[in-house]
Amino acid sequence: MADALMIDGKAFAEKLRYEIADSVNKLKELHNLTPGLAVVLVGSDPASEIYVRNKQKMTSQAGMKSIEHKLPADTSQKELLTLIDGLNSDPSVNGILVQLPLPDQLDEQTILAEIDCAKDVDGFHLFNVGKLSTGTPGLIPCTPLGCLMLIKDSLGSDLSGKRALVLGRSNIVGKPMASLLLRENCTVTIAHSRTQDLAAECARADILVAATGRPRMVKKDWVKNGAIVIDVGINRLPPDEEGKSKIVGDVDYDNVKLVAGALTPVPGGVGPMTIACLLQNTLTAACAQNGVELTPG
Ligand code: GUN
């Protein structure tokens, strides 16, 4: 069997970002509107700092306004809630993202619930979570949205009846991914660390989305011949003898590619899609807040 088709998330995301930049231009010309995205980072977690820097760079490149709030690690809950209230009532801010994880003194659910759900470009507010699980249009979490775009690009837009397995049950990826696939009429299984006979569960799936945070966990014999495999993992391995540390996904790429039909690489697969979808959500939010409907093309 030929190797799996490598799904080029980087190229797909780049195209999407061009299309978004085009729409942003139209929004400026026709409606005198510039979408604004506020990103809040509390503390100095190195991985979060890199993500936030990338988000800001891409936001500006798409022609949107990027607003940054970097707060010290000992920021109190009250201080952060006050900042969010200010962003909620600022009309130049259309999207608000509070980078997770937060330091221990901050209650994540309380913070996320404070964000105006119309500006919740992460789709983490309970109202948007409820909309997704009831199939009501709303803001959808960026990583699962990006995964779905890649799946549809590979398999076509009709996913009805496909067996999908989501490995991982986080609020950020696993659960919303399962809701999205269910909305597409897939038969969805959510598997996790307590699932019995994980390999056999995975091997039934036509669509396998791995989001466990465990490097190269998904092995070749866990994957059905011809399945589409989406790898959400970004795991940094310990440095090798030359002191270089490699980033790998949750899927054993080199072996799984021998059986899968299509497979995302790490890096260059899902990662770039998350940021592109964040920009998409910011554009969607800006249009909705201003009663504007942009026609494609
Ligand atoms: N931390 C890891 N992924 C995400 C994400 O998609 N959004 C936010 N806000 N924080 C994250």
PDB file of C-alpha atoms and ligand atoms in Angstrom:
ATOM      1  CA  MET A   1       0.000   0.000   0.000  1.00  0.00           C
ATOM      2  CA  ALA A   2       1.246   3.507  -0.824  1.00  0.00           C
ATOM      3  CA  ASP A   3       2.083   5.858   2.039  1.00  0.00           C
ATOM      4  CA  ALA A   4      -0.752   7.999   3.424  1.00  0.00           C
ATOM      5  CA  LEU A   5      -1.466  11.330   1.814  1.00  0.00           C
ATOM      6  CA  MET A   6       0.196  13.989   3.944  1.00  0.00           C
ATOM      7  CA  ILE A   7      -2.417  16.610   4.848  1.00  0.00           C
ATOM      8  CA  ASP A   8      -0.726  19.982   4.459  1.00  0.00           C
ATOM      9  CA  GLY A   9      -2.311  22.049   7.233  1.00  0.00           C
ATOM     10  CA  LYS A  10       0.265  24.786   6.769  1.00  0.00           C
ATOM     11  CA  ALA A  11      -0.722  25.403   3.136  1.00  0.00           C
ATOM     12  CA  PHE A  12      -4.451  25.119   3.922  1.00  0.00           C
ATOM     13  CA  ALA A  13      -4.112  27.617   6.779  1.00  0.00           C
ATOM     14  CA  GLU A  14      -2.126  30.026   4.615  1.00  0.00           C
ATOM     15  CA  LYS A  15      -4.870  30.006   1.971  1.00  0.00           C
ATOM     16  CA  LEU A  16      -7.520  30.534   4.641  1.00  0.00           C
ATOM     17  CA  ARG A  17      -5.560  33.467   6.099  1.00  0.00           C
ATOM     18  CA  TYR A  18      -5.366  35.084   2.635  1.00  0.00           C
ATOM     19  CA  GLU A  19      -9.128  34.729   2.249  1.00  0.00           C
ATOM     20  CA  ILE A  20      -9.667  36.230   5.706  1.00  0.00           C
ATOM     21  CA  ALA A  21      -7.324  39.143   4.887  1.00  0.00           C
ATOM     22  CA  ASP A  22      -9.380  39.748   1.727  1.00  0.00           C
ATOM     23  CA  SER A  23     -12.590  39.870   3.774  1.00  0.00           C
ATOM     24  CA  VAL A  24     -10.952  42.199   6.293  1.00  0.00           C
ATOM     25  CA  ASN A  25     -10.078  44.563   3.434  1.00  0.00           C
ATOM     26  CA  LYS A  26     -13.679  44.509   2.232  1.00  0.00           C
ATOM     27  CA  LEU A  27     -14.914  45.176   5.747  1.00  0.00           C
ATOM     28  CA  LYS A  28     -12.642  48.241   5.920  1.00  0.00           C
ATOM     29  CA  GLU A  29     -13.561  49.565   2.478  1.00  0.00           C
ATOM     30  CA  LEU A  30     -17.303  48.952   2.591  1.00  0.00           C
ATOM     31  CA  HIS A  31     -18.069  49.387   6.291  1.00  0.00           C
ATOM     32  CA  ASN A  32     -15.123  51.290   7.737  1.00  0.00           C
ATOM     33  CA  LEU A  33     -14.590  48.465  10.233  1.00  0.00           C
ATOM     34  CA  THR A  34     -11.308  46.910  11.411  1.00  0.00           C
ATOM     35  CA  PRO A  35     -11.779  43.724  13.466  1.00  0.00           C
ATOM     36  CA  GLY A  36      -9.886  43.832  16.779  1.00  0.00           C
ATOM     37  CA  LEU A  37      -8.610  40.837  18.752  1.00  0.00           C
ATOM     38  CA  ALA A  38      -7.479  41.199  22.371  1.00  0.00           C
ATOM     39  CA  VAL A  39      -5.176  38.480  23.685  1.00  0.00           C
ATOM     40  CA  VAL A  40      -4.584  38.230  27.425  1.00  0.00           C
ATOM     41  CA  LEU A  41      -1.562  36.372  28.766  1.00  0.00           C
ATOM     42  CA  VAL A  42      -1.093  35.946  32.507  1.00  0.00           C
ATOM     43  CA  GLY A  43       2.421  34.956  33.585  1.00  0.00           C
ATOM     44  CA  SER A  44       5.328  33.858  31.431  1.00  0.00           C
ATOM     45  CA  ASP A  45       4.831  30.214  30.492  1.00  0.00           C
ATOM     46  CA  PRO A  46       7.315  29.853  27.585  1.00  0.00           C
ATOM     47  CA  ALA A  47       4.991  27.780  25.334  1.00  0.00           C
ATOM     48  CA  SER A  48       2.100  30.222  25.925  1.00  0.00           C
ATOM     49  CA  GLU A  49       4.383  33.165  25.134  1.00  0.00           C
ATOM     50  CA  ILE A  50       5.267  31.606  21.760  1.00  0.00           C
ATOM     51  CA  TYR A  51       1.589  30.868  20.939  1.00  0.00           C
ATOM     52  CA  VAL A  52       0.526  34.395  21.887  1.00  0.00           C
ATOM     53  CA  ARG A  53       3.313  35.992  19.832  1.00  0.00           C
ATOM     54  CA  ASN A  54       2.258  33.931  16.791  1.00  0.00           C
ATOM     55  CA  LYS A  55      -1.391  34.857  17.270  1.00  0.00           C
ATOM     56  CA  GLN A  56      -0.516  38.550  17.405  1.00  0.00           C
ATOM     57  CA  LYS A  57       1.694  38.359  14.320  1.00  0.00           C
ATOM     58  CA  MET A  58      -0.971  36.582  12.259  1.00  0.00           C
ATOM     59  CA  THR A  59      -3.699  38.947  13.470  1.00  0.00           C
ATOM     60  CA  SER A  60      -1.728  41.965  12.249  1.00  0.00           C
ATOM     61  CA  GLN A  61      -0.822  40.227   8.982  1.00  0.00           C
ATOM     62  CA  ALA A  62      -4.526  39.642   8.299  1.00  0.00           C
ATOM     63  CA  GLY A  63      -5.067  43.405   8.633  1.00  0.00           C
ATOM     64  CA  MET A  64      -6.810  43.185  12.006  1.00  0.00           C
ATOM     65  CA  LYS A  65      -6.034  45.180  15.118  1.00  0.00           C
ATOM     66  CA  SER A  66      -4.049  43.157  17.666  1.00  0.00           C
ATOM     67  CA  ILE A  67      -4.384  44.219  21.302  1.00  0.00           C
ATOM     68  CA  GLU A  68      -2.051  42.624  23.827  1.00  0.00           C
ATOM     69  CA  HIS A  69      -2.442  42.457  27.607  1.00  0.00           C
ATOM     70  CA  LYS A  70       0.495  40.819  29.390  1.00  0.00           C
ATOM     71  CA  LEU A  71      -0.163  40.506  33.112  1.00  0.00           C
ATOM     72  CA  PRO A  72       2.126  39.341  35.919  1.00  0.00           C
ATOM     73  CA  ALA A  73       1.814  35.752  37.193  1.00  0.00           C
ATOM     74  CA  ASP A  74       0.410  36.980  40.549  1.00  0.00           C
ATOM     75  CA  THR A  75      -2.543  38.832  38.962  1.00  0.00           C
ATOM     76  CA  SER A  76      -5.649  38.466  41.137  1.00  0.00           C
ATOM     77  CA  GLN A  77      -8.989  37.143  39.948  1.00  0.00           C
ATOM     78  CA  LYS A  78     -10.550  40.568  40.530  1.00  0.00           C
ATOM     79  CA  GLU A  79      -7.890  42.317  38.418  1.00  0.00           C
ATOM     80  CA  LEU A  80      -8.386  39.905  35.527  1.00  0.00           C
ATOM     81  CA  LEU A  81     -12.193  40.125  35.718  1.00  0.00           C
ATOM     82  CA  THR A  82     -11.945  43.947  35.658  1.00  0.00           C
ATOM     83  CA  LEU A  83      -9.744  43.810  32.554  1.00  0.00           C
ATOM     84  CA  ILE A  84     -12.217  41.478  30.815  1.00  0.00           C
ATOM     85  CA  ASP A  85     -15.132  43.784  31.717  1.00  0.00           C
ATOM     86  CA  GLY A  86     -13.260  46.664  30.070  1.00  0.00           C
ATOM     87  CA  LEU A  87     -12.623  44.617  26.910  1.00  0.00           C
ATOM     88  CA  ASN A  88     -16.275  43.491  26.855  1.00  0.00           C
ATOM     89  CA  SER A  89     -17.453  47.103  26.710  1.00  0.00           C
ATOM     90  CA  ASP A  90     -14.800  48.346  24.244  1.00  0.00           C
ATOM     91  CA  PRO A  91     -16.402  48.487  20.757  1.00  0.00           C
ATOM     92  CA  SER A  92     -12.996  48.317  19.027  1.00  0.00           C
ATOM     93  CA  VAL A  93     -12.474  44.847  20.547  1.00  0.00           C
ATOM     94  CA  ASN A  94     -14.450  42.178  18.669  1.00  0.00           C
ATOM     95  CA  GLY A  95     -12.689  39.098  20.015  1.00  0.00           C
ATOM     96  CA  ILE A  96     -11.212  38.254  23.427  1.00  0.00           C
ATOM     97  CA  LEU A  97      -8.855  35.343  24.088  1.00  0.00           C
ATOM     98  CA  VAL A  98      -7.462  34.534  27.527  1.00  0.00           C
ATOM     99  CA  GLN A  99      -4.527  32.182  26.985  1.00  0.00           C
ATOM    100  CA  LEU A 100      -4.785  28.929  28.988  1.00  0.00           C
ATOM    101  CA  PRO A 101      -3.570  27.486  31.259  1.00  0.00           C
ATOM    102  CA  LEU A 102      -3.945  30.185  33.926  1.00  0.00           C
ATOM    103  CA  PRO A 103      -1.934  30.382  37.172  1.00  0.00           C
ATOM    104  CA  ASP A 104      -3.447  28.432  40.091  1.00  0.00           C
ATOM    105  CA  GLN A 105      -4.985  31.411  41.933  1.00  0.00           C
ATOM    106  CA  LEU A 106      -7.292  32.086  38.973  1.00  0.00           C
ATOM    107  CA  ASP A 107     -10.473  30.088  38.453  1.00  0.00           C
ATOM    108  CA  GLU A 108     -10.606  29.233  34.759  1.00  0.00           C
ATOM    109  CA  GLN A 109     -14.373  28.684  34.534  1.00  0.00           C
ATOM    110  CA  THR A 110     -15.159  31.990  36.290  1.00  0.00           C
ATOM    111  CA  ILE A 111     -12.766  33.865  33.996  1.00  0.00           C
ATOM    112  CA  LEU A 112     -14.114  32.275  30.805  1.00  0.00           C
ATOM    113  CA  ALA A 113     -17.711  32.927  31.906  1.00  0.00           C
ATOM    114  CA  GLU A 114     -16.929  36.650  32.274  1.00  0.00           C
ATOM    115  CA  ILE A 115     -16.085  37.043  28.560  1.00  0.00           C
ATOM    116  CA  ASP A 116     -18.984  38.454  26.510  1.00  0.00           C
ATOM    117  CA  CYS A 117     -20.114  35.342  24.597  1.00  0.00           C
ATOM    118  CA  ALA A 118     -20.367  37.405  21.369  1.00  0.00           C
ATOM    119  CA  LYS A 119     -16.616  38.128  21.710  1.00  0.00           C
ATOM    120  CA  ASP A 120     -15.682  34.618  22.856  1.00  0.00           C
ATOM    121  CA  VAL A 121     -13.525  33.718  19.826  1.00  0.00           C
ATOM    122  CA  ASP A 122     -12.226  30.614  21.630  1.00  0.00           C
ATOM    123  CA  GLY A 123     -15.772  29.239  21.897  1.00  0.00           C
ATOM    124  CA  PHE A 124     -15.123  28.252  25.526  1.00  0.00           C
ATOM    125  CA  HIS A 125     -17.991  30.209  27.156  1.00  0.00           C
ATOM    126  CA  LEU A 126     -20.707  27.854  28.448  1.00  0.00           C
ATOM    127  CA  PHE A 127     -23.239  29.568  26.190  1.00  0.00           C
ATOM    128  CA  ASN A 128     -21.160  28.768  23.096  1.00  0.00           C
ATOM    129  CA  VAL A 129     -20.459  25.245  24.387  1.00  0.00           C
ATOM    130  CA  GLY A 130     -24.247  24.785  24.710  1.00  0.00           C
ATOM    131  CA  LYS A 131     -24.824  26.167  21.224  1.00  0.00           C
ATOM    132  CA  LEU A 132     -22.335  23.729  19.732  1.00  0.00           C
ATOM    133  CA  SER A 133     -23.822  20.749  21.525  1.00  0.00           C
ATOM    134  CA  THR A 134     -27.370  21.691  20.459  1.00  0.00           C
ATOM    135  CA  GLY A 135     -26.338  22.406  16.857  1.00  0.00           C
ATOM    136  CA  THR A 136     -27.123  26.141  17.124  1.00  0.00           C
ATOM    137  CA  PRO A 137     -24.826  28.522  15.179  1.00  0.00           C
ATOM    138  CA  GLY A 138     -22.241  30.096  17.504  1.00  0.00           C
ATOM    139  CA  LEU A 139     -18.495  30.538  17.955  1.00  0.00           C
ATOM    140  CA  ILE A 140     -16.710  27.174  17.699  1.00  0.00           C
ATOM    141  CA  PRO A 141     -13.377  26.289  19.397  1.00  0.00           C
ATOM    142  CA  CYS A 142     -10.534  26.929  16.945  1.00  0.00           C
ATOM    143  CA  THR A 143      -8.586  23.652  17.044  1.00  0.00           C
ATOM    144  CA  PRO A 144     -11.594  21.349  16.461  1.00  0.00           C
ATOM    145  CA  LEU A 145     -12.895  23.734  13.779  1.00  0.00           C
ATOM    146  CA  GLY A 146      -9.519  23.550  12.005  1.00  0.00           C
ATOM    147  CA  CYS A 147      -9.496  19.740  12.287  1.00  0.00           C
ATOM    148  CA  LEU A 148     -12.967  19.540  10.745  1.00  0.00           C
ATOM    149  CA  MET A 149     -11.893  21.726   7.823  1.00  0.00           C
ATOM    150  CA  LEU A 150      -8.953  19.392   7.147  1.00  0.00           C
ATOM    151  CA  ILE A 151     -11.163  16.292   7.437  1.00  0.00           C
ATOM    152  CA  LYS A 152     -13.688  17.724   4.958  1.00  0.00           C
ATOM    153  CA  ASP A 153     -10.942  18.796   2.589  1.00  0.00           C
ATOM    154  CA  SER A 154      -9.725  15.196   2.562  1.00  0.00           C
ATOM    155  CA  LEU A 155     -13.003  13.243   2.585  1.00  0.00           C
ATOM    156  CA  GLY A 156     -15.427  15.693   1.008  1.00  0.00           C
ATOM    157  CA  SER A 157     -18.144  17.619   2.810  1.00  0.00           C
ATOM    158  CA  ASP A 158     -20.457  14.660   3.501  1.00  0.00           C
ATOM    159  CA  LEU A 159     -19.199  12.787   6.555  1.00  0.00           C
ATOM    160  CA  SER A 160     -22.548  11.066   7.235  1.00  0.00           C
ATOM    161  CA  GLY A 161     -22.275   7.606   8.712  1.00  0.00           C
ATOM    162  CA  LYS A 162     -18.488   7.655   9.086  1.00  0.00           C
ATOM    163  CA  ARG A 163     -17.135   6.112  12.264  1.00  0.00           C
ATOM    164  CA  ALA A 164     -15.160   8.791  14.099  1.00  0.00           C
ATOM    165  CA  LEU A 165     -13.053   8.262  17.182  1.00  0.00           C
ATOM    166  CA  VAL A 166     -11.805  11.172  19.253  1.00  0.00           C
ATOM    167  CA  LEU A 167      -8.947  10.221  21.537  1.00  0.00           C
ATOM    168  CA  GLY A 168      -8.967  12.655  24.482  1.00  0.00           C
ATOM    169  CA  ARG A 169     -11.824  14.378  26.329  1.00  0.00           C
ATOM    170  CA  SER A 170     -10.557  17.894  27.033  1.00  0.00           C
ATOM    171  CA  ASN A 171     -12.899  20.889  26.936  1.00  0.00           C
ATOM    172  CA  ILE A 172     -10.580  22.599  24.425  1.00  0.00           C
ATOM    173  CA  VAL A 173     -10.338  19.800  21.845  1.00  0.00           C
ATOM    174  CA  GLY A 174     -11.851  16.373  22.585  1.00  0.00           C
ATOM    175  CA  LYS A 175     -15.398  17.282  23.623  1.00  0.00           C
ATOM    176  CA  PRO A 176     -16.020  20.039  21.026  1.00  0.00           C
ATOM    177  CA  MET A 177     -14.433  17.850  18.322  1.00  0.00           C
ATOM    178  CA  ALA A 178     -16.890  15.071  19.180  1.00  0.00           C
ATOM    179  CA  SER A 179     -19.821  17.544  19.071  1.00  0.00           C
ATOM    180  CA  LEU A 180     -18.722  18.835  15.661  1.00  0.00           C
ATOM    181  CA  LEU A 181     -18.388  15.333  14.203  1.00  0.00           C
ATOM    182  CA  LEU A 182     -21.773  14.361  15.633  1.00  0.00           C
ATOM    183  CA  ARG A 183     -23.251  17.458  13.987  1.00  0.00           C
ATOM    184  CA  GLU A 184     -21.827  16.091  10.721  1.00  0.00           C
ATOM    185  CA  ASN A 185     -23.755  12.830  11.295  1.00  0.00           C
ATOM    186  CA  CYS A 186     -20.704  10.733  12.153  1.00  0.00           C
ATOM    187  CA  THR A 187     -20.996   7.831  14.596  1.00  0.00           C
ATOM    188  CA  VAL A 188     -18.766   9.233  17.315  1.00  0.00           C
ATOM    189  CA  THR A 189     -16.806   7.534  20.082  1.00  0.00           C
ATOM    190  CA  ILE A 190     -14.829   9.477  22.679  1.00  0.00           C
ATOM    191  CA  ALA A 191     -11.965   7.388  24.042  1.00  0.00           C
ATOM    192  CA  HIS A 192      -9.706   8.339  26.953  1.00  0.00           C
ATOM    193  CA  SER A 193      -7.219   7.034  29.497  1.00  0.00           C
ATOM    194  CA  ARG A 194      -9.800   4.714  31.100  1.00  0.00           C
ATOM    195  CA  THR A 195     -11.099   3.258  27.831  1.00  0.00           C
ATOM    196  CA  GLN A 196     -10.772  -0.528  27.646  1.00  0.00           C
ATOM    197  CA  ASP A 197      -8.987  -1.961  24.619  1.00  0.00           C
ATOM    198  CA  LEU A 198      -8.096   1.398  23.153  1.00  0.00           C
ATOM    199  CA  ALA A 199      -6.312  -0.160  20.173  1.00  0.00           C
ATOM    200  CA  ALA A 200      -9.429  -2.056  19.060  1.00  0.00           C
ATOM    201  CA  GLU A 201     -11.651   1.038  19.516  1.00  0.00           C
ATOM    202  CA  CYS A 202      -9.272   3.124  17.389  1.00  0.00           C
ATOM    203  CA  ALA A 203      -8.949   0.436  14.715  1.00  0.00           C
ATOM    204  CA  ARG A 204     -12.682   0.691  13.896  1.00  0.00           C
ATOM    205  CA  ALA A 205     -12.495   4.395  13.051  1.00  0.00           C
ATOM    206  CA  ASP A 206     -12.693   5.889   9.548  1.00  0.00           C
ATOM    207  CA  ILE A 207     -11.708   9.220  11.141  1.00  0.00           C
ATOM    208  CA  LEU A 208      -9.314   9.234  14.087  1.00  0.00           C
ATOM    209  CA  VAL A 209      -8.529  12.474  15.940  1.00  0.00           C
ATOM    210  CA  ALA A 210      -5.732  12.129  18.500  1.00  0.00           C
ATOM    211  CA  ALA A 211      -5.576  14.738  21.269  1.00  0.00           C
ATOM    212  CA  THR A 212      -3.969  13.042  24.250  1.00  0.00           C
ATOM    213  CA  GLY A 213      -0.716  14.937  24.783  1.00  0.00           C
ATOM    214  CA  ARG A 214       1.183  11.614  24.792  1.00  0.00           C
ATOM    215  CA  PRO A 215       4.024  11.484  22.277  1.00  0.00           C
ATOM    216  CA  ARG A 216       3.579   8.909  19.466  1.00  0.00           C
ATOM    217  CA  MET A 217       0.896   7.050  21.422  1.00  0.00           C
ATOM    218  CA  VAL A 218      -1.177   6.000  18.392  1.00  0.00           C
ATOM    219  CA  LYS A 219       0.553   3.014  16.772  1.00  0.00           C
ATOM    220  CA  LYS A 220       0.245   1.522  13.298  1.00  0.00           C
ATOM    221  CA  ASP A 221      -1.894  -1.410  14.443  1.00  0.00           C
ATOM    222  CA  TRP A 222      -4.395   1.007  16.062  1.00  0.00           C
ATOM    223  CA  VAL A 223      -5.267   2.456  12.664  1.00  0.00           C
ATOM    224  CA  LYS A 224      -7.692   1.049  10.094  1.00  0.00           C
ATOM    225  CA  ASN A 225      -6.403   0.737   6.523  1.00  0.00           C
ATOM    226  CA  GLY A 226      -7.214   3.928   4.646  1.00  0.00           C
ATOM    227  CA  ALA A 227      -8.417   5.886   7.739  1.00  0.00           C
ATOM    228  CA  ILE A 228      -7.899   9.635   7.992  1.00  0.00           C
ATOM    229  CA  VAL A 229      -5.777  10.476  11.029  1.00  0.00           C
ATOM    230  CA  ILE A 230      -5.671  13.971  12.540  1.00  0.00           C
ATOM    231  CA  ASP A 231      -2.887  14.558  15.051  1.00  0.00           C
ATOM    232  CA  VAL A 232      -3.537  17.419  17.488  1.00  0.00           C
ATOM    233  CA  GLY A 233      -0.532  16.650  19.710  1.00  0.00           C
ATOM    234  CA  ILE A 234       2.422  18.998  20.140  1.00  0.00           C
ATOM    235  CA  ASN A 235       4.906  17.191  22.401  1.00  0.00           C
ATOM    236  CA  ARG A 236       8.474  18.254  22.993  1.00  0.00           C
ATOM    237  CA  LEU A 237      10.763  15.215  23.428  1.00  0.00           C
ATOM    238  CA  PRO A 238      13.728  15.369  25.848  1.00  0.00           C
ATOM    239  CA  PRO A 239      16.939  16.595  24.126  1.00  0.00           C
ATOM    240  CA  ASP A 240      18.888  13.960  22.143  1.00  0.00           C
ATOM    241  CA  GLU A 241      22.658  13.399  22.476  1.00  0.00           C
ATOM    242  CA  GLU A 242      23.318  16.517  20.368  1.00  0.00           C
ATOM    243  CA  GLY A 243      21.108  18.545  22.713  1.00  0.00           C
ATOM    244  CA  LYS A 244      18.337  18.973  20.119  1.00  0.00           C
ATOM    245  CA  SER A 245      14.747  18.512  21.270  1.00  0.00           C
ATOM    246  CA  LYS A 246      12.215  17.436  18.679  1.00  0.00           C
ATOM    247  CA  ILE A 247       8.490  18.225  18.516  1.00  0.00           C
ATOM    248  CA  VAL A 248       6.315  15.180  17.797  1.00  0.00           C
ATOM    249  CA  GLY A 249       2.577  14.514  17.738  1.00  0.00           C
ATOM    250  CA  ASP A 250       0.377  11.953  19.490  1.00  0.00           C
ATOM    251  CA  VAL A 251       0.661   9.674  16.457  1.00  0.00           C
ATOM    252  CA  ASP A 252       3.611   7.453  15.517  1.00  0.00           C
ATOM    253  CA  TYR A 253       3.752   9.216  12.125  1.00  0.00           C
ATOM    254  CA  ASP A 254       6.473   7.188  10.364  1.00  0.00           C
ATOM    255  CA  ASN A 255       4.659   3.896  10.953  1.00  0.00           C
ATOM    256  CA  VAL A 256       1.032   5.058  10.842  1.00  0.00           C
ATOM    257  CA  LYS A 257       1.607   6.587   7.391  1.00  0.00           C
ATOM    258  CA  LEU A 258       2.066   3.025   6.083  1.00  0.00           C
ATOM    259  CA  VAL A 259      -1.610   2.178   6.762  1.00  0.00           C
ATOM    260  CA  ALA A 260      -3.569   5.454   6.991  1.00  0.00           C
ATOM    261  CA  GLY A 261      -5.237   6.971   3.931  1.00  0.00           C
ATOM    262  CA  ALA A 262      -4.359  10.526   4.957  1.00  0.00           C
ATOM    263  CA  LEU A 263      -2.477  11.910   7.929  1.00  0.00           C
ATOM    264  CA  THR A 264      -1.528  15.314   9.373  1.00  0.00           C
ATOM    265  CA  PRO A 265       2.159  15.911  10.179  1.00  0.00           C
ATOM    266  CA  VAL A 266       3.486  17.572  13.337  1.00  0.00           C
ATOM    267  CA  PRO A 267       4.499  20.337  12.957  1.00  0.00           C
ATOM    268  CA  GLY A 268       2.654  21.705   9.925  1.00  0.00           C
ATOM    269  CA  GLY A 269      -0.705  19.992  10.368  1.00  0.00           C
ATOM    270  CA  VAL A 270      -3.305  21.108  12.885  1.00  0.00           C
ATOM    271  CA  GLY A 271      -1.200  23.829  14.593  1.00  0.00           C
ATOM    272  CA  PRO A 272      -1.395  26.447  11.803  1.00  0.00           C
ATOM    273  CA  MET A 273      -5.139  25.771  11.429  1.00  0.00           C
ATOM    274  CA  THR A 274      -5.833  26.781  15.042  1.00  0.00           C
ATOM    275  CA  ILE A 275      -4.569  30.321  14.465  1.00  0.00           C
ATOM    276  CA  ALA A 276      -6.285  30.635  11.075  1.00  0.00           C
ATOM    277  CA  CYS A 277      -9.585  29.614  12.709  1.00  0.00           C
ATOM    278  CA  LEU A 278      -9.026  32.146  15.492  1.00  0.00           C
ATOM    279  CA  LEU A 279      -8.825  34.846  12.816  1.00  0.00           C
ATOM    280  CA  GLN A 280     -11.905  33.396  11.122  1.00  0.00           C
ATOM    281  CA  ASN A 281     -13.818  33.534  14.426  1.00  0.00           C
ATOM    282  CA  THR A 282     -12.679  37.127  15.024  1.00  0.00           C
ATOM    283  CA  LEU A 283     -13.943  38.125  11.571  1.00  0.00           C
ATOM    284  CA  THR A 284     -17.234  36.288  12.178  1.00  0.00           C
ATOM    285  CA  ALA A 285     -17.620  37.990  15.577  1.00  0.00           C
ATOM    286  CA  ALA A 286     -16.843  41.452  14.145  1.00  0.00           C
ATOM    287  CA  CYS A 287     -19.426  41.000  11.374  1.00  0.00           C
ATOM    288  CA  ALA A 288     -22.087  39.695  13.779  1.00  0.00           C
ATOM    289  CA  GLN A 289     -21.510  42.523  16.280  1.00  0.00           C
ATOM    290  CA  ASN A 290     -21.937  45.112  13.536  1.00  0.00           C
ATOM    291  CA  GLY A 291     -24.824  43.473  11.651  1.00  0.00           C
ATOM    292  CA  VAL A 292     -22.654  43.031   8.556  1.00  0.00           C
ATOM    293  CA  GLU A 293     -22.928  40.105   6.165  1.00  0.00           C
ATOM    294  CA  LEU A 294     -19.904  39.615   3.910  1.00  0.00           C
ATOM    295  CA  THR A 295     -20.520  37.737   0.680  1.00  0.00           C
ATOM    296  CA  PRO A 296     -17.668  35.390  -0.284  1.00  0.00           C
ATOM    297  CA  GLY A 297     -15.496  36.116  -3.354  1.00  0.00           C
TER     298      GLY A 297
HETATM  299  N1  GUN B   1      -4.101  26.984  25.333  1.00  0.00           N
HETATM  300  C1  GUN B   1      -3.911  25.933  24.483  1.00  0.00           C
HETATM  301  N2  GUN B   1      -4.766  25.985  23.446  1.00  0.00           N
HETATM  302  C2  GUN B   1      -5.528  27.079  23.649  1.00  0.00           C
HETATM  303  C3  GUN B   1      -6.582  27.666  22.896  1.00  0.00           C
HETATM  304  O1  GUN B   1      -7.025  27.177  21.842  1.00  0.00           O
HETATM  305  N3  GUN B   1      -7.102  28.814  23.431  1.00  0.00           N
HETATM  306  C4  GUN B   1      -6.660  29.358  24.597  1.00  0.00           C
HETATM  307  N4  GUN B   1      -7.255  30.458  25.043  1.00  0.00           N
HETATM  308  N5  GUN B   1      -5.679  28.828  25.312  1.00  0.00           N
HETATM  309  C5  GUN B   1      -5.118  27.705  24.834  1.00  0.00           C
END
